[in-house]
Amino acid sequence: MFRCPLCGASARIRTSRPENDSNTVRQKYYQCNNLECGVCFSTLEAFHKFTSKHASPIHSSEGIPLDLPLYFQTSVIT
């Protein structure tokens, strides 16, 4: 949750969109939940780093572990 920079109340995400082709940065548009404030603002959310290593190898083009059953890989992609 992101707080309103003006009044400090909670804010909700109205929409978001990717900022780059690798989908590691997103621009999010918020609206303050405080009815007396109601300001709209945007933030940038970015991938920073991995905090742990993945246990199994990942197929680089799909981002899906190779050891998953094929039916699961297909259902995740579609």
PDB file of C-alpha atoms in Angstrom:
ATOM      1  CA  MET A   1       0.000   0.000   0.000  1.00  0.00           C
ATOM      2  CA  PHE A   2       1.202   3.482  -0.811  1.00  0.00           C
ATOM      3  CA  ARG A   3       0.163   6.435   1.331  1.00  0.00           C
ATOM      4  CA  CYS A   4      -1.029   9.764  -0.032  1.00  0.00           C
ATOM      5  CA  PRO A   5       1.939  12.162  -0.152  1.00  0.00           C
ATOM      6  CA  LEU A   6      -0.375  15.082   0.689  1.00  0.00           C
ATOM      7  CA  CYS A   7      -2.447  13.915   3.679  1.00  0.00           C
ATOM      8  CA  GLY A   8      -0.925  10.521   4.595  1.00  0.00           C
ATOM      9  CA  ALA A   9      -4.139   8.512   4.147  1.00  0.00           C
ATOM     10  CA  SER A  10      -4.134   5.174   2.333  1.00  0.00           C
ATOM     11  CA  ALA A  11      -4.438   5.281  -1.436  1.00  0.00           C
ATOM     12  CA  ARG A  12      -5.721   2.802  -4.005  1.00  0.00           C
ATOM     13  CA  ILE A  13      -4.269   1.911  -7.378  1.00  0.00           C
ATOM     14  CA  ARG A  14      -6.583   3.007 -10.172  1.00  0.00           C
ATOM     15  CA  THR A  15      -4.480   1.666 -13.054  1.00  0.00           C
ATOM     16  CA  SER A  16      -0.905   0.854 -14.013  1.00  0.00           C
ATOM     17  CA  ARG A  17       1.173   0.383 -17.130  1.00  0.00           C
ATOM     18  CA  PRO A  18       4.635  -0.947 -17.981  1.00  0.00           C
ATOM     19  CA  GLU A  19       7.342   1.669 -18.463  1.00  0.00           C
ATOM     20  CA  ASN A  20       9.830  -0.525 -20.330  1.00  0.00           C
ATOM     21  CA  ASP A  21       9.898  -3.538 -22.651  1.00  0.00           C
ATOM     22  CA  SER A  22      11.283  -5.943 -20.039  1.00  0.00           C
ATOM     23  CA  ASN A  23       8.355  -5.163 -17.677  1.00  0.00           C
ATOM     24  CA  THR A  24      10.688  -4.421 -14.757  1.00  0.00           C
ATOM     25  CA  VAL A  25       9.344  -0.884 -14.239  1.00  0.00           C
ATOM     26  CA  ARG A  26       5.666   0.037 -13.884  1.00  0.00           C
ATOM     27  CA  GLN A  27       3.973   3.401 -13.492  1.00  0.00           C
ATOM     28  CA  LYS A  28       1.043   3.172 -11.078  1.00  0.00           C
ATOM     29  CA  TYR A  29      -1.730   5.739 -10.803  1.00  0.00           C
ATOM     30  CA  TYR A  30      -3.260   6.186  -7.338  1.00  0.00           C
ATOM     31  CA  GLN A  31      -6.200   7.988  -5.794  1.00  0.00           C
ATOM     32  CA  CYS A  32      -6.266   9.025  -2.145  1.00  0.00           C
ATOM     33  CA  ASN A  33      -8.958   7.270  -0.072  1.00  0.00           C
ATOM     34  CA  ASN A  34      -9.523  10.368   2.095  1.00  0.00           C
ATOM     35  CA  LEU A  35     -12.724  11.954   0.719  1.00  0.00           C
ATOM     36  CA  GLU A  36     -11.616  15.416   1.854  1.00  0.00           C
ATOM     37  CA  CYS A  37      -8.323  15.066  -0.053  1.00  0.00           C
ATOM     38  CA  GLY A  38      -8.964  12.773  -3.042  1.00  0.00           C
ATOM     39  CA  VAL A  39      -5.729  13.773  -4.787  1.00  0.00           C
ATOM     40  CA  CYS A  40      -4.496  11.605  -7.680  1.00  0.00           C
ATOM     41  CA  PHE A  41      -0.788  10.869  -8.119  1.00  0.00           C
ATOM     42  CA  SER A  42       1.540   8.402  -9.793  1.00  0.00           C
ATOM     43  CA  THR A  43       4.528   6.334  -8.674  1.00  0.00           C
ATOM     44  CA  LEU A  44       7.191   4.253 -10.388  1.00  0.00           C
ATOM     45  CA  GLU A  45       7.720   0.690  -9.170  1.00  0.00           C
ATOM     46  CA  ALA A  46      10.901  -1.063 -10.295  1.00  0.00           C
ATOM     47  CA  PHE A  47      12.496  -4.463  -9.889  1.00  0.00           C
ATOM     48  CA  HIS A  48      15.606  -3.989  -7.755  1.00  0.00           C
ATOM     49  CA  LYS A  49      17.256  -7.381  -7.166  1.00  0.00           C
ATOM     50  CA  PHE A  50      16.668 -11.032  -6.379  1.00  0.00           C
ATOM     51  CA  THR A  51      16.827 -11.766  -2.665  1.00  0.00           C
ATOM     52  CA  SER A  52      17.196 -15.532  -3.040  1.00  0.00           C
ATOM     53  CA  LYS A  53      18.263 -18.007  -5.678  1.00  0.00           C
ATOM     54  CA  HIS A  54      15.698 -20.097  -7.524  1.00  0.00           C
ATOM     55  CA  ALA A  55      15.946 -23.810  -6.721  1.00  0.00           C
ATOM     56  CA  SER A  56      15.394 -25.086 -10.269  1.00  0.00           C
ATOM     57  CA  PRO A  57      16.490 -23.781 -13.683  1.00  0.00           C
ATOM     58  CA  ILE A  58      14.132 -21.367 -15.419  1.00  0.00           C
ATOM     59  CA  HIS A  59      13.492 -21.313 -19.156  1.00  0.00           C
ATOM     60  CA  SER A  60      14.674 -17.824 -20.085  1.00  0.00           C
ATOM     61  CA  SER A  61      12.023 -16.938 -22.689  1.00  0.00           C
ATOM     62  CA  GLU A  62       8.983 -18.031 -20.668  1.00  0.00           C
ATOM     63  CA  GLY A  63      10.116 -17.589 -17.057  1.00  0.00           C
ATOM     64  CA  ILE A  64       8.657 -20.990 -16.143  1.00  0.00           C
ATOM     65  CA  PRO A  65      10.650 -23.734 -14.387  1.00  0.00           C
ATOM     66  CA  LEU A  66      11.417 -26.556 -16.816  1.00  0.00           C
ATOM     67  CA  ASP A  67      10.407 -29.268 -14.351  1.00  0.00           C
ATOM     68  CA  LEU A  68       6.717 -28.237 -14.257  1.00  0.00           C
ATOM     69  CA  PRO A  69       4.224 -30.480 -16.081  1.00  0.00           C
ATOM     70  CA  LEU A  70       3.403 -29.308 -19.610  1.00  0.00           C
ATOM     71  CA  TYR A  71      -0.315 -28.756 -18.818  1.00  0.00           C
ATOM     72  CA  PHE A  72       0.661 -26.328 -16.044  1.00  0.00           C
ATOM     73  CA  GLN A  73       3.089 -24.425 -18.295  1.00  0.00           C
ATOM     74  CA  THR A  74       0.379 -24.038 -20.944  1.00  0.00           C
ATOM     75  CA  SER A  75      -2.277 -22.864 -18.479  1.00  0.00           C
ATOM     76  CA  VAL A  76       0.042 -20.246 -16.978  1.00  0.00           C
ATOM     77  CA  ILE A  77       1.012 -18.801 -20.369  1.00  0.00           C
ATOM     78  CA  THR A  78      -2.544 -18.408 -21.681  1.00  0.00           C
TER      79      THR A  78
END
